[in-house]
Amino acid sequence: MHKEFLMGNEAIALGALAAGVNVVAGYPGTPSTEVLETIARRRTQDVYVEWSINEKAAMEVAAGAAYSGARAMVTCKQVGLNVASDPLMSLEYIGVKAGMVVMVADDPGPISSQTEQDTRTFAQFSKLPCFDPSSVAEAYEMIQEAFELSERLGTPVFFRATTRVDHGYESIEVADEGEWQHNQPEGFVKDSSRWVIFPRLSVVNHAKIEARNARLSDELSSYERNFVVPGAGECKRLGIATHGINYAYVRENLDAENHPRVLRVATPFPFPERKAVEFLEGLDEVLCVEELDPVIERELTYVCGKYGLDVRIRGKLTGDVAPSGENSVESVGAAIAAFVGKEASAAPAPGDAPTLPVRPPVLCAGCPHRASFYAVKRAMAGKKTIFCGDIGCYTLGNAAPLDMVDTCLCMGAGIDIAQGVFHVEPDTTCFAFVGDSTFFASGITGTINAFYNQADLTLVVLDNSTTAMTGHQPHPGTGRTMMGEVVAKVNIEAVLRGIGLSVVETVDPLDHERAVETVRRVAAEPGVKAIIFKSPCVVLAKPQARSVVDPEKCVGCQRCVKQLGCPGLVPRDGKVVIDESLCTGCTLCEQVCPFGAISGGCRIPVELPGGERA
Amino acid sequence: MSTNIILCGVGGQGTILASKLIASAAMARDVAVKTAETIGMAQRGGSVFSHVRLGEDAACPLMARGSADLVLAFEPAEAVRQLPFLKPGGCVVTSTRPVVPVSAMTGGPAYDYEGIMEYLKAKVSNLVLVDSDRAAAELGSAKCLNVVLLGAAVRAGELGLSEGDILAALHERLPEKLWELNERALAWA
Ligand SMILES: Cc1ncc(C[n+]2csc(CCOP(=O)(O)OP(=O)(O)O)c2C)c(N)n1
Ligand code: SF4
Ligand code: SF4
């Protein structure tokens, strides 16, 4: 054993490696991404790891590996689980041979997600056991216990952590590489009565699952991580039930001499019913401190009804804890203070602070997406249009001054939403913007749907050769894998032509006039047509030169600032200067300035089809 | 007792490396460390913060308002944003150089630099101002603001760590070619 300072996600990865995981597949998404990245960095040669094209693919790859006796793990964020839910819901019935853990990161707040869904509720729905760690150190231990349980029961299990555990850091004890378990997969053993799902098999297996979960609830009541902390002092007839990071928030707020009894639930499903009855014994009231859904609160209410216990269960459903959003040390402190009948310690008054600037996330200085949006905006000025956006850095094209994202729903939705709008409003010129990683993840089916069903729209693929939003992961278009191999790139233009699109043009968005001209021409074509804007994400590409403003020529019209909103352009003393620490010399502002006052930049060369270099 | 530190700034300024340096230095002294970082969407030019807690009795990485011993700010408006976390009498070390967001030029609230600096001076008795423009000019690089600020925090006596502790952590975390610059940055005053 040795000590390391680890992020929760790194601890989860090292725990999985220590448990002898053989195959890891996932799709990036905050706050889950670092788990798979750490596996790739720290794995031994015999561990296979991949970024799959989406979560459904990852789930199926992991299932196949676990059928073959390999310990497997899937990593994704909570909305990724929605994408993977079709295979998972059936896998529940089929089961696995070796341990399979589905690592899902939930995001109360939400801080960087579309939804505040709760994987504990998904565990109830899918009837799969679920682990919910409270700290980085515990995550490291519990992921290993999750593999054990999964393998023993022959079922996939959930391991769900939330942002504050995933992205918290702690100095913890971890096993040396030499101490890791090694699991030798047996290989796939043919047995169609086991691996082929049919209604007949599901009838039998469903009954087994229900019986297993009833047994498991009892077994998990003895799991050491489902525990009760005895109350102290005058609060002896009160209880607090909690889970995950909220257990840490509760502990921060407990008075050592005088506090309620505490139940920490580490396995929200199957719920440790016997442990809960033991906790409720002799209590008058319980406050459930939870984030996301009131899972424990509903379970305890049910247990009270079932066993005829006269205990009042409070929490989200009774308005004692906020029904949505993230909890904090203070919000939990206030809820506990109100519960035990104490004054909440007054938080320092915010006072008379000056108005602070707001800092919504923005596209980086020199981001090629800015140029793509600006080109379409100029080309379509004055026309009746809709710009369906999608998920990625380019969602930030919604902000002023670009204002080029009219819709954003979930990954890959933009292309289909544009079709829906077109069928209702045929006189609107419909655009769908999609990032390259999103295109591979879930944009291709929508494009085929549009082509087959005779929609009229322009697909704009924003190809920055990476999955930028989630921290620059490779994808099929980059020709690099997580195993470190250089492989054939999947060519987006060829995919589109393969579907049947006859108008597909690839252009450098930073070649502004040409980009505008291309948009005008392509959008005027009938049917489904595509523009691929190709230019690398500037976080990955080294800038070639910086642009500078000639103060003699700058008249201070601020056109560049107002049209582009690049953070590199800073108004100063009635003119504009360029912040050289941010500017990448993308030249977009040079092309926009009507007075030719900006120069010195240099576009990053882009390979265009036909060997042309823009 | 735990020492509670908040680092704050704008995405891309290097707050995460600074919190890792503090963590490494504390670990070398066998002090338990817990930290929480802003990672993800907010990094694209947004406000970012780290909570750093040193010592055994911190139950979780995040702290309550009114409990930070030190706010180490890479940007003055961000210092004000995190001020509710400062405990009464706590210390603020801040860079004086404003980072003006695009929103201040495209219709959002203006950046009230004077108001922000006056407010800090009025509210914080233990305030250390770091002229980072001058530091960058004298060091010949704007890239080591994080280490300049750490140096100021060490000298303010608020980290419970010495310059030598941070130096050792720098050597552990950074490639050798960056040592000389960062050593000068740590000592810069
Ligand atoms: C189902 C689902 N999985 C994962 C994510 C996390 N996520 C957000 S954006 C994104 C991909 C962005 O890559 P790309 O489309 O190439 O755009 P870029 O950020 O590079 O501009 C991912 C994976 C998500 N929001 N939904
Ligand atoms: S060249 Fe202009 S638009 Fe491009 S990054 Fe520099 S300041 Fe921004
Ligand atoms: S990370 Fe890349 S894609 Fe995302 S905003 Fe910055 S330059 Fe654009």
PDB file of N, CA, C and O in Angstrom, chain A residues 124-177:
ATOM      1  N   GLN A 124     -33.549   1.366  -8.877  1.00  0.00           N
ATOM      2  CA  GLN A 124     -34.830   0.779  -8.466  1.00  0.00           C
ATOM      3  C   GLN A 124     -35.613   0.306  -9.690  1.00  0.00           C
ATOM      4  O   GLN A 124     -36.175  -0.776  -9.707  1.00  0.00           O
ATOM      5  N   PHE A 125     -35.627   1.165 -10.711  1.00  0.00           N
ATOM      6  CA  PHE A 125     -36.376   0.884 -11.934  1.00  0.00           C
ATOM      7  C   PHE A 125     -35.821  -0.356 -12.640  1.00  0.00           C
ATOM      8  O   PHE A 125     -36.571  -1.223 -13.090  1.00  0.00           O
ATOM      9  N   SER A 126     -34.499  -0.453 -12.690  1.00  0.00           N
ATOM     10  CA  SER A 126     -33.881  -1.570 -13.419  1.00  0.00           C
ATOM     11  C   SER A 126     -33.626  -2.770 -12.525  1.00  0.00           C
ATOM     12  O   SER A 126     -33.135  -3.789 -12.999  1.00  0.00           O
ATOM     13  N   LYS A 127     -33.908  -2.628 -11.243  1.00  0.00           N
ATOM     14  CA  LYS A 127     -33.760  -3.712 -10.263  1.00  0.00           C
ATOM     15  C   LYS A 127     -32.322  -4.175 -10.101  1.00  0.00           C
ATOM     16  O   LYS A 127     -32.065  -5.327  -9.747  1.00  0.00           O
ATOM     17  N   LEU A 128     -31.376  -3.261 -10.375  1.00  0.00           N
ATOM     18  CA  LEU A 128     -29.967  -3.623 -10.238  1.00  0.00           C
ATOM     19  C   LEU A 128     -29.389  -3.007  -8.967  1.00  0.00           C
ATOM     20  O   LEU A 128     -29.658  -1.848  -8.661  1.00  0.00           O
ATOM     21  N   PRO A 129     -28.573  -3.766  -8.227  1.00  0.00           N
ATOM     22  CA  PRO A 129     -27.970  -3.236  -7.006  1.00  0.00           C
ATOM     23  C   PRO A 129     -27.159  -1.974  -7.288  1.00  0.00           C
ATOM     24  O   PRO A 129     -26.602  -1.821  -8.373  1.00  0.00           O
ATOM     25  N   CYS A 130     -27.102  -1.097  -6.289  1.00  0.00           N
ATOM     26  CA  CYS A 130     -26.456   0.198  -6.479  1.00  0.00           C
ATOM     27  C   CYS A 130     -25.623   0.569  -5.256  1.00  0.00           C
ATOM     28  O   CYS A 130     -26.081   0.433  -4.126  1.00  0.00           O
ATOM     29  N   PHE A 131     -24.403   1.045  -5.520  1.00  0.00           N
ATOM     30  CA  PHE A 131     -23.503   1.520  -4.460  1.00  0.00           C
ATOM     31  C   PHE A 131     -23.385   3.040  -4.550  1.00  0.00           C
ATOM     32  O   PHE A 131     -23.303   3.589  -5.646  1.00  0.00           O
ATOM     33  N   ASP A 132     -23.322   3.704  -3.413  1.00  0.00           N
ATOM     34  CA  ASP A 132     -23.342   5.171  -3.355  1.00  0.00           C
ATOM     35  C   ASP A 132     -22.297   5.643  -2.335  1.00  0.00           C
ATOM     36  O   ASP A 132     -22.591   5.752  -1.145  1.00  0.00           O
ATOM     37  N   PRO A 133     -21.055   5.920  -2.779  1.00  0.00           N
ATOM     38  CA  PRO A 133     -19.982   6.257  -1.827  1.00  0.00           C
ATOM     39  C   PRO A 133     -20.074   7.685  -1.307  1.00  0.00           C
ATOM     40  O   PRO A 133     -20.640   8.551  -1.962  1.00  0.00           O
ATOM     41  N   SER A 134     -19.493   7.911  -0.136  1.00  0.00           N
ATOM     42  CA  SER A 134     -19.539   9.235   0.502  1.00  0.00           C
ATOM     43  C   SER A 134     -18.238  10.020   0.405  1.00  0.00           C
ATOM     44  O   SER A 134     -18.210  11.192   0.721  1.00  0.00           O
ATOM     45  N   SER A 135     -17.160   9.348   0.046  1.00  0.00           N
ATOM     46  CA  SER A 135     -15.875  10.064   0.017  1.00  0.00           C
ATOM     47  C   SER A 135     -14.964   9.397  -1.001  1.00  0.00           C
ATOM     48  O   SER A 135     -15.246   8.303  -1.500  1.00  0.00           O
ATOM     49  N   VAL A 136     -13.843  10.054  -1.270  1.00  0.00           N
ATOM     50  CA  VAL A 136     -12.860   9.523  -2.212  1.00  0.00           C
ATOM     51  C   VAL A 136     -12.309   8.195  -1.689  1.00  0.00           C
ATOM     52  O   VAL A 136     -12.235   7.203  -2.426  1.00  0.00           O
ATOM     53  N   ALA A 137     -11.948   8.175  -0.403  1.00  0.00           N
ATOM     54  CA  ALA A 137     -11.359   6.966   0.178  1.00  0.00           C
ATOM     55  C   ALA A 137     -12.358   5.811   0.089  1.00  0.00           C
ATOM     56  O   ALA A 137     -12.004   4.678  -0.245  1.00  0.00           O
ATOM     57  N   GLU A 138     -13.609   6.117   0.368  1.00  0.00           N
ATOM     58  CA  GLU A 138     -14.625   5.068   0.346  1.00  0.00           C
ATOM     59  C   GLU A 138     -14.895   4.597  -1.082  1.00  0.00           C
ATOM     60  O   GLU A 138     -15.127   3.407  -1.319  1.00  0.00           O
ATOM     61  N   ALA A 139     -14.858   5.534  -2.038  1.00  0.00           N
ATOM     62  CA  ALA A 139     -15.086   5.157  -3.436  1.00  0.00           C
ATOM     63  C   ALA A 139     -14.066   4.107  -3.867  1.00  0.00           C
ATOM     64  O   ALA A 139     -14.391   3.141  -4.558  1.00  0.00           O
ATOM     65  N   TYR A 140     -12.824   4.302  -3.415  1.00  0.00           N
ATOM     66  CA  TYR A 140     -11.754   3.357  -3.768  1.00  0.00           C
ATOM     67  C   TYR A 140     -12.074   1.950  -3.251  1.00  0.00           C
ATOM     68  O   TYR A 140     -11.910   0.958  -3.958  1.00  0.00           O
ATOM     69  N   GLU A 141     -12.541   1.864  -2.026  1.00  0.00           N
ATOM     70  CA  GLU A 141     -12.865   0.558  -1.444  1.00  0.00           C
ATOM     71  C   GLU A 141     -14.142  -0.024  -2.057  1.00  0.00           C
ATOM     72  O   GLU A 141     -14.227  -1.205  -2.375  1.00  0.00           O
ATOM     73  N   MET A 142     -15.149   0.835  -2.201  1.00  0.00           N
ATOM     74  CA  MET A 142     -16.480   0.328  -2.588  1.00  0.00           C
ATOM     75  C   MET A 142     -16.532  -0.182  -4.016  1.00  0.00           C
ATOM     76  O   MET A 142     -17.292  -1.100  -4.323  1.00  0.00           O
ATOM     77  N   ILE A 143     -15.734   0.391  -4.893  1.00  0.00           N
ATOM     78  CA  ILE A 143     -15.779  -0.093  -6.281  1.00  0.00           C
ATOM     79  C   ILE A 143     -15.282  -1.548  -6.308  1.00  0.00           C
ATOM     80  O   ILE A 143     -15.777  -2.376  -7.073  1.00  0.00           O
ATOM     81  N   GLN A 144     -14.365  -1.878  -5.411  1.00  0.00           N
ATOM     82  CA  GLN A 144     -13.864  -3.259  -5.357  1.00  0.00           C
ATOM     83  C   GLN A 144     -14.948  -4.187  -4.807  1.00  0.00           C
ATOM     84  O   GLN A 144     -15.142  -5.304  -5.293  1.00  0.00           O
ATOM     85  N   GLU A 145     -15.681  -3.680  -3.817  1.00  0.00           N
ATOM     86  CA  GLU A 145     -16.788  -4.476  -3.263  1.00  0.00           C
ATOM     87  C   GLU A 145     -17.906  -4.643  -4.301  1.00  0.00           C
ATOM     88  O   GLU A 145     -18.566  -5.684  -4.360  1.00  0.00           O
ATOM     89  N   ALA A 146     -18.070  -3.618  -5.140  1.00  0.00           N
ATOM     90  CA  ALA A 146     -19.091  -3.693  -6.194  1.00  0.00           C
ATOM     91  C   ALA A 146     -18.750  -4.818  -7.183  1.00  0.00           C
ATOM     92  O   ALA A 146     -19.626  -5.579  -7.607  1.00  0.00           O
ATOM     93  N   PHE A 147     -17.483  -4.932  -7.544  1.00  0.00           N
ATOM     94  CA  PHE A 147     -17.074  -6.020  -8.450  1.00  0.00           C
ATOM     95  C   PHE A 147     -17.331  -7.385  -7.808  1.00  0.00           C
ATOM     96  O   PHE A 147     -17.816  -8.308  -8.464  1.00  0.00           O
ATOM     97  N   GLU A 148     -16.991  -7.494  -6.527  1.00  0.00           N
ATOM     98  CA  GLU A 148     -17.213  -8.760  -5.817  1.00  0.00           C
ATOM     99  C   GLU A 148     -18.685  -9.161  -5.859  1.00  0.00           C
ATOM    100  O   GLU A 148     -19.039 -10.283  -6.211  1.00  0.00           O
ATOM    101  N   LEU A 149     -19.539  -8.203  -5.475  1.00  0.00           N
ATOM    102  CA  LEU A 149     -20.973  -8.511  -5.400  1.00  0.00           C
ATOM    103  C   LEU A 149     -21.511  -8.878  -6.783  1.00  0.00           C
ATOM    104  O   LEU A 149     -22.265  -9.852  -6.942  1.00  0.00           O
ATOM    105  N   SER A 150     -21.119  -8.098  -7.767  1.00  0.00           N
ATOM    106  CA  SER A 150     -21.600  -8.330  -9.125  1.00  0.00           C
ATOM    107  C   SER A 150     -21.248  -9.743  -9.591  1.00  0.00           C
ATOM    108  O   SER A 150     -22.071 -10.468 -10.142  1.00  0.00           O
ATOM    109  N   GLU A 151     -20.013 -10.119  -9.329  1.00  0.00           N
ATOM    110  CA  GLU A 151     -19.561 -11.429  -9.804  1.00  0.00           C
ATOM    111  C   GLU A 151     -20.266 -12.557  -9.045  1.00  0.00           C
ATOM    112  O   GLU A 151     -20.668 -13.559  -9.627  1.00  0.00           O
ATOM    113  N   ARG A 152     -20.428 -12.340  -7.755  1.00  0.00           N
ATOM    114  CA  ARG A 152     -21.078 -13.376  -6.944  1.00  0.00           C
ATOM    115  C   ARG A 152     -22.532 -13.568  -7.383  1.00  0.00           C
ATOM    116  O   ARG A 152     -23.029 -14.691  -7.449  1.00  0.00           O
ATOM    117  N   LEU A 153     -23.222 -12.459  -7.716  1.00  0.00           N
ATOM    118  CA  LEU A 153     -24.640 -12.561  -8.082  1.00  0.00           C
ATOM    119  C   LEU A 153     -24.847 -12.787  -9.578  1.00  0.00           C
ATOM    120  O   LEU A 153     -25.948 -13.091 -10.010  1.00  0.00           O
ATOM    121  N   GLY A 154     -23.794 -12.569 -10.361  1.00  0.00           N
ATOM    122  CA  GLY A 154     -23.943 -12.717 -11.819  1.00  0.00           C
ATOM    123  C   GLY A 154     -24.849 -11.654 -12.416  1.00  0.00           C
ATOM    124  O   GLY A 154     -25.606 -11.917 -13.350  1.00  0.00           O
ATOM    125  N   THR A 155     -24.762 -10.442 -11.879  1.00  0.00           N
ATOM    126  CA  THR A 155     -25.581  -9.351 -12.408  1.00  0.00           C
ATOM    127  C   THR A 155     -24.739  -8.091 -12.485  1.00  0.00           C
ATOM    128  O   THR A 155     -23.850  -7.903 -11.655  1.00  0.00           O
ATOM    129  N   PRO A 156     -25.016  -7.231 -13.474  1.00  0.00           N
ATOM    130  CA  PRO A 156     -24.344  -5.937 -13.435  1.00  0.00           C
ATOM    131  C   PRO A 156     -24.792  -5.155 -12.202  1.00  0.00           C
ATOM    132  O   PRO A 156     -25.934  -5.325 -11.756  1.00  0.00           O
ATOM    133  N   VAL A 157     -23.920  -4.335 -11.646  1.00  0.00           N
ATOM    134  CA  VAL A 157     -24.317  -3.476 -10.525  1.00  0.00           C
ATOM    135  C   VAL A 157     -23.940  -2.035 -10.853  1.00  0.00           C
ATOM    136  O   VAL A 157     -23.015  -1.784 -11.611  1.00  0.00           O
ATOM    137  N   PHE A 158     -24.691  -1.114 -10.258  1.00  0.00           N
ATOM    138  CA  PHE A 158     -24.388   0.301 -10.413  1.00  0.00           C
ATOM    139  C   PHE A 158     -23.402   0.745  -9.357  1.00  0.00           C
ATOM    140  O   PHE A 158     -23.500   0.347  -8.187  1.00  0.00           O
ATOM    141  N   PHE A 159     -22.505   1.617  -9.781  1.00  0.00           N
ATOM    142  CA  PHE A 159     -21.691   2.361  -8.840  1.00  0.00           C
ATOM    143  C   PHE A 159     -21.935   3.810  -9.204  1.00  0.00           C
ATOM    144  O   PHE A 159     -21.531   4.262 -10.263  1.00  0.00           O
ATOM    145  N   ARG A 160     -22.681   4.531  -8.360  1.00  0.00           N
ATOM    146  CA  ARG A 160     -22.987   5.922  -8.709  1.00  0.00           C
ATOM    147  C   ARG A 160     -22.347   6.841  -7.679  1.00  0.00           C
ATOM    148  O   ARG A 160     -22.500   6.658  -6.483  1.00  0.00           O
ATOM    149  N   ALA A 161     -21.592   7.790  -8.169  1.00  0.00           N
ATOM    150  CA  ALA A 161     -21.071   8.820  -7.282  1.00  0.00           C
ATOM    151  C   ALA A 161     -21.617  10.141  -7.797  1.00  0.00           C
ATOM    152  O   ALA A 161     -22.124  10.213  -8.911  1.00  0.00           O
ATOM    153  N   THR A 162     -21.539  11.191  -6.975  1.00  0.00           N
ATOM    154  CA  THR A 162     -21.960  12.507  -7.447  1.00  0.00           C
ATOM    155  C   THR A 162     -20.725  13.403  -7.593  1.00  0.00           C
ATOM    156  O   THR A 162     -19.643  13.068  -7.105  1.00  0.00           O
ATOM    157  N   THR A 163     -20.930  14.535  -8.265  1.00  0.00           N
ATOM    158  CA  THR A 163     -19.821  15.436  -8.615  1.00  0.00           C
ATOM    159  C   THR A 163     -18.829  15.663  -7.482  1.00  0.00           C
ATOM    160  O   THR A 163     -17.626  15.641  -7.698  1.00  0.00           O
ATOM    161  N   ARG A 164     -19.335  15.902  -6.268  1.00  0.00           N
ATOM    162  CA  ARG A 164     -18.417  16.272  -5.186  1.00  0.00           C
ATOM    163  C   ARG A 164     -17.532  15.114  -4.738  1.00  0.00           C
ATOM    164  O   ARG A 164     -16.480  15.340  -4.145  1.00  0.00           O
ATOM    165  N   VAL A 165     -17.973  13.893  -5.004  1.00  0.00           N
ATOM    166  CA  VAL A 165     -17.108  12.745  -4.736  1.00  0.00           C
ATOM    167  C   VAL A 165     -16.215  12.500  -5.954  1.00  0.00           C
ATOM    168  O   VAL A 165     -15.009  12.322  -5.831  1.00  0.00           O
ATOM    169  N   ASP A 166     -16.809  12.539  -7.155  1.00  0.00           N
ATOM    170  CA  ASP A 166     -16.036  12.332  -8.387  1.00  0.00           C
ATOM    171  C   ASP A 166     -14.881  13.328  -8.494  1.00  0.00           C
ATOM    172  O   ASP A 166     -13.783  12.981  -8.900  1.00  0.00           O
ATOM    173  N   HIS A 167     -15.169  14.588  -8.180  1.00  0.00           N
ATOM    174  CA  HIS A 167     -14.186  15.650  -8.385  1.00  0.00           C
ATOM    175  C   HIS A 167     -13.577  16.158  -7.082  1.00  0.00           C
ATOM    176  O   HIS A 167     -12.888  17.166  -7.076  1.00  0.00           O
ATOM    177  N   GLY A 168     -13.851  15.476  -5.963  1.00  0.00           N
ATOM    178  CA  GLY A 168     -13.152  15.808  -4.721  1.00  0.00           C
ATOM    179  C   GLY A 168     -11.789  15.133  -4.751  1.00  0.00           C
ATOM    180  O   GLY A 168     -11.589  14.134  -5.460  1.00  0.00           O
ATOM    181  N   TYR A 169     -10.842  15.690  -4.015  1.00  0.00           N
ATOM    182  CA  TYR A 169      -9.517  15.067  -3.904  1.00  0.00           C
ATOM    183  C   TYR A 169      -9.258  14.738  -2.444  1.00  0.00           C
ATOM    184  O   TYR A 169      -9.645  15.487  -1.551  1.00  0.00           O
ATOM    185  N   GLU A 170      -8.560  13.617  -2.224  1.00  0.00           N
ATOM    186  CA  GLU A 170      -8.154  13.255  -0.865  1.00  0.00           C
ATOM    187  C   GLU A 170      -6.831  12.523  -0.934  1.00  0.00           C
ATOM    188  O   GLU A 170      -6.546  11.847  -1.931  1.00  0.00           O
ATOM    189  N   SER A 171      -6.053  12.606   0.120  1.00  0.00           N
ATOM    190  CA  SER A 171      -4.858  11.766   0.202  1.00  0.00           C
ATOM    191  C   SER A 171      -5.305  10.432   0.798  1.00  0.00           C
ATOM    192  O   SER A 171      -5.809  10.408   1.918  1.00  0.00           O
ATOM    193  N   ILE A 172      -5.176   9.356   0.042  1.00  0.00           N
ATOM    194  CA  ILE A 172      -5.680   8.053   0.518  1.00  0.00           C
ATOM    195  C   ILE A 172      -4.655   6.936   0.293  1.00  0.00           C
ATOM    196  O   ILE A 172      -3.737   7.070  -0.520  1.00  0.00           O
ATOM    197  N   GLU A 173      -4.844   5.857   1.028  1.00  0.00           N
ATOM    198  CA  GLU A 173      -4.010   4.655   0.884  1.00  0.00           C
ATOM    199  C   GLU A 173      -4.525   3.810  -0.272  1.00  0.00           C
ATOM    200  O   GLU A 173      -5.714   3.477  -0.315  1.00  0.00           O
ATOM    201  N   VAL A 174      -3.645   3.464  -1.208  1.00  0.00           N
ATOM    202  CA  VAL A 174      -4.063   2.582  -2.306  1.00  0.00           C
ATOM    203  C   VAL A 174      -3.053   1.446  -2.466  1.00  0.00           C
ATOM    204  O   VAL A 174      -1.903   1.563  -2.038  1.00  0.00           O
ATOM    205  N   ALA A 175      -3.503   0.361  -3.095  1.00  0.00           N
ATOM    206  CA  ALA A 175      -2.641  -0.807  -3.289  1.00  0.00           C
ATOM    207  C   ALA A 175      -1.552  -0.503  -4.315  1.00  0.00           C
ATOM    208  O   ALA A 175      -1.762   0.259  -5.251  1.00  0.00           O
ATOM    209  N   ASP A 176      -0.383  -1.105  -4.134  1.00  0.00           N
ATOM    210  CA  ASP A 176       0.665  -1.031  -5.157  1.00  0.00           C
ATOM    211  C   ASP A 176       0.240  -1.910  -6.327  1.00  0.00           C
ATOM    212  O   ASP A 176      -0.535  -2.851  -6.152  1.00  0.00           O
ATOM    213  N   GLU A 177       0.804  -1.625  -7.489  1.00  0.00           N
ATOM    214  CA  GLU A 177       0.431  -2.388  -8.677  1.00  0.00           C
ATOM    215  C   GLU A 177       0.629  -3.899  -8.461  1.00  0.00           C
ATOM    216  O   GLU A 177      -0.179  -4.709  -8.903  1.00  0.00           O
TER     217      GLU A 177
END
